[in-house]
JSON list of C-alpha atoms in Angstrom, two decimals:
[
{"chain": "A", "resi": 1, "resn": "MET", "atom": "CA", "xyz": [-27.44, 9.59, 23.27]},
{"chain": "A", "resi": 2, "resn": "VAL", "atom": "CA", "xyz": [-26.51, 9.06, 27.18]},
{"chain": "A", "resi": 3, "resn": "LEU", "atom": "CA", "xyz": [-29.57, 9.77, 29.44]},
{"chain": "A", "resi": 4, "resn": "GLY", "atom": "CA", "xyz": [-29.40, 12.40, 32.04]},
{"chain": "A", "resi": 5, "resn": "ARG", "atom": "CA", "xyz": [-27.90, 15.71, 32.60]},
{"chain": "A", "resi": 6, "resn": "ALA", "atom": "CA", "xyz": [-24.30, 14.26, 31.97]},
{"chain": "A", "resi": 7, "resn": "GLY", "atom": "CA", "xyz": [-25.44, 13.35, 28.52]},
{"chain": "A", "resi": 8, "resn": "LEU", "atom": "CA", "xyz": [-26.83, 16.70, 27.81]},
{"chain": "A", "resi": 9, "resn": "ARG", "atom": "CA", "xyz": [-23.53, 18.15, 29.12]},
{"chain": "A", "resi": 10, "resn": "LEU", "atom": "CA", "xyz": [-21.59, 16.00, 26.85]},
{"chain": "A", "resi": 11, "resn": "GLU", "atom": "CA", "xyz": [-23.85, 16.88, 23.77]},
{"chain": "A", "resi": 12, "resn": "ALA", "atom": "CA", "xyz": [-23.39, 20.47, 24.37]},
{"chain": "A", "resi": 13, "resn": "GLN", "atom": "CA", "xyz": [-19.86, 20.24, 24.74]},
{"chain": "A", "resi": 14, "resn": "LYS", "atom": "CA", "xyz": [-19.42, 18.26, 21.48]},
{"chain": "A", "resi": 15, "resn": "PHE", "atom": "CA", "xyz": [-21.86, 20.82, 19.71]},
{"chain": "A", "resi": 16, "resn": "ALA", "atom": "CA", "xyz": [-19.67, 23.61, 20.83]},
{"chain": "A", "resi": 17, "resn": "LEU", "atom": "CA", "xyz": [-16.65, 21.98, 19.57]},
{"chain": "A", "resi": 18, "resn": "TYR", "atom": "CA", "xyz": [-18.04, 21.26, 16.10]},
{"chain": "A", "resi": 19, "resn": "LEU", "atom": "CA", "xyz": [-18.88, 25.15, 16.08]},
{"chain": "A", "resi": 20, "resn": "LEU", "atom": "CA", "xyz": [-15.68, 26.32, 17.43]},
{"chain": "A", "resi": 21, "resn": "VAL", "atom": "CA", "xyz": [-13.01, 24.43, 15.33]},
{"chain": "A", "resi": 22, "resn": "PRO", "atom": "CA", "xyz": [-14.13, 25.58, 11.63]},
{"chain": "A", "resi": 23, "resn": "ILE", "atom": "CA", "xyz": [-14.73, 29.15, 12.96]},
{"chain": "A", "resi": 24, "resn": "THR", "atom": "CA", "xyz": [-11.26, 29.14, 14.55]},
{"chain": "A", "resi": 25, "resn": "ALA", "atom": "CA", "xyz": [-9.69, 27.72, 11.48]},
{"chain": "A", "resi": 26, "resn": "SER", "atom": "CA", "xyz": [-11.22, 30.19, 9.21]},
{"chain": "A", "resi": 27, "resn": "LEU", "atom": "CA", "xyz": [-10.44, 33.27, 11.46]},
{"chain": "A", "resi": 28, "resn": "ALA", "atom": "CA", "xyz": [-6.86, 31.93, 11.77]},
{"chain": "A", "resi": 29, "resn": "PHE", "atom": "CA", "xyz": [-6.33, 30.93, 8.06]},
{"chain": "A", "resi": 30, "resn": "ASN", "atom": "CA", "xyz": [-7.83, 33.88, 6.46]},
{"chain": "A", "resi": 31, "resn": "GLU", "atom": "CA", "xyz": [-5.18, 36.32, 7.50]},
{"chain": "A", "resi": 32, "resn": "PRO", "atom": "CA", "xyz": [-2.97, 37.42, 4.44]},
{"chain": "A", "resi": 33, "resn": "SER", "atom": "CA", "xyz": [0.19, 37.00, 6.20]},
{"chain": "A", "resi": 34, "resn": "VAL", "atom": "CA", "xyz": [-0.85, 33.30, 6.95]},
{"chain": "A", "resi": 35, "resn": "GLN", "atom": "CA", "xyz": [-2.00, 32.63, 3.50]},
{"chain": "A", "resi": 36, "resn": "LYS", "atom": "CA", "xyz": [1.41, 34.11, 2.14]},
{"chain": "A", "resi": 37, "resn": "ALA", "atom": "CA", "xyz": [3.45, 32.08, 4.33]},
{"chain": "A", "resi": 38, "resn": "ALA", "atom": "CA", "xyz": [1.64, 28.79, 3.49]},
{"chain": "A", "resi": 39, "resn": "ALA", "atom": "CA", "xyz": [1.95, 29.44, -0.20]},
{"chain": "A", "resi": 40, "resn": "ASP", "atom": "CA", "xyz": [5.80, 30.08, 0.13]},
{"chain": "A", "resi": 41, "resn": "TYR", "atom": "CA", "xyz": [6.14, 27.28, 2.27]},
{"chain": "A", "resi": 42, "resn": "PHE", "atom": "CA", "xyz": [4.13, 24.55, 0.01]},
{"chain": "A", "resi": 43, "resn": "GLN", "atom": "CA", "xyz": [5.29, 26.45, -3.08]},
{"chain": "A", "resi": 44, "resn": "PHE", "atom": "CA", "xyz": [1.51, 26.34, -4.61]},
{"chain": "A", "resi": 45, "resn": "MET", "atom": "CA", "xyz": [2.97, 28.23, -7.71]},
{"chain": "A", "resi": 46, "resn": "LYS", "atom": "CA", "xyz": [6.47, 28.09, -9.44]},
{"chain": "A", "resi": 47, "resn": "TYR", "atom": "CA", "xyz": [7.47, 30.52, -11.90]},
{"chain": "A", "resi": 48, "resn": "PRO", "atom": "CA", "xyz": [11.02, 31.03, -13.41]},
{"chain": "A", "resi": 49, "resn": "SER", "atom": "CA", "xyz": [13.29, 32.82, -11.24]},
{"chain": "A", "resi": 50, "resn": "ASN", "atom": "CA", "xyz": [14.23, 35.29, -13.75]},
{"chain": "A", "resi": 51, "resn": "PRO", "atom": "CA", "xyz": [12.80, 36.28, -17.04]},
{"chain": "A", "resi": 52, "resn": "LYS", "atom": "CA", "xyz": [16.06, 35.13, -18.79]},
{"chain": "A", "resi": 53, "resn": "THR", "atom": "CA", "xyz": [15.61, 31.68, -17.58]},
{"chain": "A", "resi": 54, "resn": "ASN", "atom": "CA", "xyz": [16.12, 29.15, -20.68]},
{"chain": "A", "resi": 55, "resn": "LEU", "atom": "CA", "xyz": [12.81, 27.24, -20.10]},
{"chain": "A", "resi": 56, "resn": "LYS", "atom": "CA", "xyz": [14.00, 24.75, -22.92]},
{"chain": "A", "resi": 57, "resn": "ASP", "atom": "CA", "xyz": [16.80, 23.67, -20.95]},
{"chain": "A", "resi": 58, "resn": "GLU", "atom": "CA", "xyz": [14.96, 23.45, -17.71]},
{"chain": "A", "resi": 59, "resn": "PHE", "atom": "CA", "xyz": [12.14, 21.42, -19.58]},
{"chain": "A", "resi": 60, "resn": "GLU", "atom": "CA", "xyz": [15.01, 18.97, -20.93]},
{"chain": "A", "resi": 61, "resn": "GLU", "atom": "CA", "xyz": [16.29, 18.58, -17.36]},
{"chain": "A", "resi": 62, "resn": "LEU", "atom": "CA", "xyz": [12.93, 17.89, -15.78]},
{"chain": "A", "resi": 63, "resn": "LYS", "atom": "CA", "xyz": [12.17, 15.28, -18.93]},
{"chain": "A", "resi": 64, "resn": "LYS", "atom": "CA", "xyz": [15.44, 13.60, -18.12]},
{"chain": "A", "resi": 65, "resn": "GLN", "atom": "CA", "xyz": [14.69, 13.52, -14.27]},
{"chain": "A", "resi": 66, "resn": "ARG", "atom": "CA", "xyz": [11.37, 11.94, -15.14]},
{"chain": "A", "resi": 67, "resn": "GLU", "atom": "CA", "xyz": [12.81, 9.38, -17.60]},
{"chain": "A", "resi": 68, "resn": "GLU", "atom": "CA", "xyz": [15.28, 8.38, -14.96]},
{"chain": "A", "resi": 69, "resn": "GLU", "atom": "CA", "xyz": [12.41, 7.97, -12.49]},
{"chain": "A", "resi": 70, "resn": "ILE", "atom": "CA", "xyz": [10.59, 5.67, -14.76]},
{"chain": "A", "resi": 71, "resn": "GLU", "atom": "CA", "xyz": [13.40, 3.73, -15.40]},
{"chain": "A", "resi": 72, "resn": "TRP", "atom": "CA", "xyz": [13.84, 3.16, -11.59]},
{"chain": "A", "resi": 73, "resn": "GLU", "atom": "CA", "xyz": [10.35, 2.31, -11.22]},
{"chain": "A", "resi": 74, "resn": "ARG", "atom": "CA", "xyz": [10.71, -0.20, -13.95]},
{"chain": "A", "resi": 75, "resn": "LYS", "atom": "CA", "xyz": [13.53, -1.67, -12.38]},
{"chain": "A", "resi": 76, "resn": "MET", "atom": "CA", "xyz": [11.86, -2.08, -8.83]},
{"chain": "A", "resi": 77, "resn": "ALA", "atom": "CA", "xyz": [8.74, -3.43, -10.51]},
{"chain": "A", "resi": 78, "resn": "GLU", "atom": "CA", "xyz": [11.02, -6.31, -11.94]},
{"chain": "A", "resi": 79, "resn": "LYS", "atom": "CA", "xyz": [12.82, -6.81, -8.82]},
{"chain": "A", "resi": 80, "resn": "ARG", "atom": "CA", "xyz": [9.45, -7.19, -7.01]},
{"chain": "A", "resi": 81, "resn": "GLU", "atom": "CA", "xyz": [8.09, -9.63, -9.67]},
{"chain": "A", "resi": 82, "resn": "LYS", "atom": "CA", "xyz": [11.44, -11.78, -9.20]},
{"chain": "A", "resi": 83, "resn": "GLY", "atom": "CA", "xyz": [10.87, -11.66, -5.60]},
{"chain": "A", "resi": 84, "resn": "ARG", "atom": "CA", "xyz": [7.12, -12.47, -5.81]},
{"chain": "A", "resi": 85, "resn": "GLU", "atom": "CA", "xyz": [8.27, -15.52, -8.01]},
{"chain": "A", "resi": 86, "resn": "GLU", "atom": "CA", "xyz": [10.69, -16.62, -5.52]},
{"chain": "A", "resi": 87, "resn": "HIS", "atom": "CA", "xyz": [8.34, -16.36, -2.68]},
{"chain": "A", "resi": 88, "resn": "LEU", "atom": "CA", "xyz": [5.50, -18.33, -4.71]},
{"chain": "A", "resi": 89, "resn": "LYS", "atom": "CA", "xyz": [8.27, -21.21, -5.30]},
{"chain": "A", "resi": 90, "resn": "GLN", "atom": "CA", "xyz": [9.15, -21.37, -1.79]},
{"chain": "A", "resi": 91, "resn": "MET", "atom": "CA", "xyz": [5.42, -21.51, -0.67]},
{"chain": "A", "resi": 92, "resn": "LYS", "atom": "CA", "xyz": [4.83, -24.27, -3.00]},
{"chain": "A", "resi": 93, "resn": "ILE", "atom": "CA", "xyz": [7.63, -26.34, -1.86]},
{"chain": "A", "resi": 94, "resn": "LEU", "atom": "CA", "xyz": [6.67, -25.70, 1.73]},
{"chain": "A", "resi": 95, "resn": "LYS", "atom": "CA", "xyz": [3.01, -26.87, 0.81]},
{"chain": "A", "resi": 96, "resn": "GLN", "atom": "CA", "xyz": [4.18, -29.91, -0.75]},
{"chain": "A", "resi": 97, "resn": "LEU", "atom": "CA", "xyz": [6.28, -30.79, 2.46]},
{"chain": "A", "resi": 98, "resn": "ASN", "atom": "CA", "xyz": [3.51, -29.83, 4.86]},
{"chain": "A", "resi": 99, "resn": "THR", "atom": "CA", "xyz": [0.95, -32.20, 2.77]},
{"chain": "A", "resi": 100, "resn": "ALA", "atom": "CA", "xyz": [3.47, -34.79, 2.63]},
{"chain": "A", "resi": 101, "resn": "ARG", "atom": "CA", "xyz": [4.06, -34.87, 6.28]},
{"chain": "A", "resi": 102, "resn": "VAL", "atom": "CA", "xyz": [0.36, -34.60, 7.07]},
{"chain": "A", "resi": 103, "resn": "TRP", "atom": "CA", "xyz": [-0.43, -37.58, 4.96]},
{"chain": "A", "resi": 104, "resn": "GLY", "atom": "CA", "xyz": [2.71, -39.55, 5.53]},
{"chain": "A", "resi": 105, "resn": "VAL", "atom": "CA", "xyz": [3.29, -39.86, 1.82]},
{"chain": "A", "resi": 106, "resn": "GLU", "atom": "CA", "xyz": [6.35, -39.43, 0.02]},
{"chain": "A", "resi": 107, "resn": "ASP", "atom": "CA", "xyz": [5.18, -40.03, -3.56]},
{"chain": "A", "resi": 108, "resn": "ASP", "atom": "CA", "xyz": [3.20, -37.41, -5.24]},
{"chain": "A", "resi": 109, "resn": "ASP", "atom": "CA", "xyz": [0.99, -40.09, -7.03]},
{"chain": "A", "resi": 110, "resn": "LYS", "atom": "CA", "xyz": [-0.07, -41.56, -3.65]},
{"chain": "A", "resi": 111, "resn": "LEU", "atom": "CA", "xyz": [-0.67, -38.10, -2.61]},
{"chain": "A", "resi": 112, "resn": "GLU", "atom": "CA", "xyz": [-3.04, -37.15, -5.29]},
{"chain": "A", "resi": 113, "resn": "GLN", "atom": "CA", "xyz": [-5.14, -40.25, -4.71]},
{"chain": "A", "resi": 114, "resn": "LYS", "atom": "CA", "xyz": [-5.75, -39.13, -0.99]},
{"chain": "A", "resi": 115, "resn": "ARG", "atom": "CA", "xyz": [-6.46, -35.33, -1.46]},
{"chain": "A", "resi": 116, "resn": "GLY", "atom": "CA", "xyz": [-9.94, -33.72, -1.34]},
{"chain": "A", "resi": 117, "resn": "TRP", "atom": "CA", "xyz": [-12.45, -33.05, 1.19]},
{"chain": "A", "resi": 118, "resn": "PHE", "atom": "CA", "xyz": [-13.47, -36.71, 1.68]},
{"chain": "A", "resi": 119, "resn": "GLY", "atom": "CA", "xyz": [-10.02, -38.22, 1.09]},
{"chain": "A", "resi": 120, "resn": "TRP", "atom": "CA", "xyz": [-10.07, -39.75, 4.77]},
{"chain": "A", "resi": 121, "resn": "LEU", "atom": "CA", "xyz": [-13.24, -41.75, 3.62]},
{"chain": "A", "resi": 122, "resn": "ARG", "atom": "CA", "xyz": [-11.42, -43.71, 0.79]},
{"chain": "A", "resi": 123, "resn": "GLY", "atom": "CA", "xyz": [-9.41, -45.54, 3.16]},
{"chain": "A", "resi": 124, "resn": "SER", "atom": "CA", "xyz": [-7.30, -45.01, 6.41]},
{"chain": "A", "resi": 125, "resn": "LYS", "atom": "CA", "xyz": [-4.84, -47.79, 5.48]},
{"chain": "A", "resi": 126, "resn": "ARG", "atom": "CA", "xyz": [-1.47, -46.53, 4.82]},
{"chain": "A", "resi": 127, "resn": "GLU", "atom": "CA", "xyz": [0.67, -48.51, 2.25]},
{"chain": "A", "resi": 128, "resn": "GLU", "atom": "CA", "xyz": [4.04, -49.63, 3.49]}
]
């Protein structure tokens, strides 16, 4: 807490805000007209538009839409997997090029001998 009157005034304002916000929200959103407007806007409950609606057809339509969504999600997952594999291949190539550039070695067998934390201790002679 901040010392002095400024700190006390700040704490009082924060406390008033903590009380004012929930009280105002409960008063504003407790009105029946606001609740009805929110329920209509966000469509909390959906009922058939009329009693003669064929629920079986509507269910089949929803099922078909869901199957299409699942198929689309599966295709996107495959596409992401292919992209991920391509990215990993590119990263592996870049890593090999970078280590070859750092060590000055073109052959992978020579590079394997120089890898590790203490590879620099094995000898700093470069074979030509």
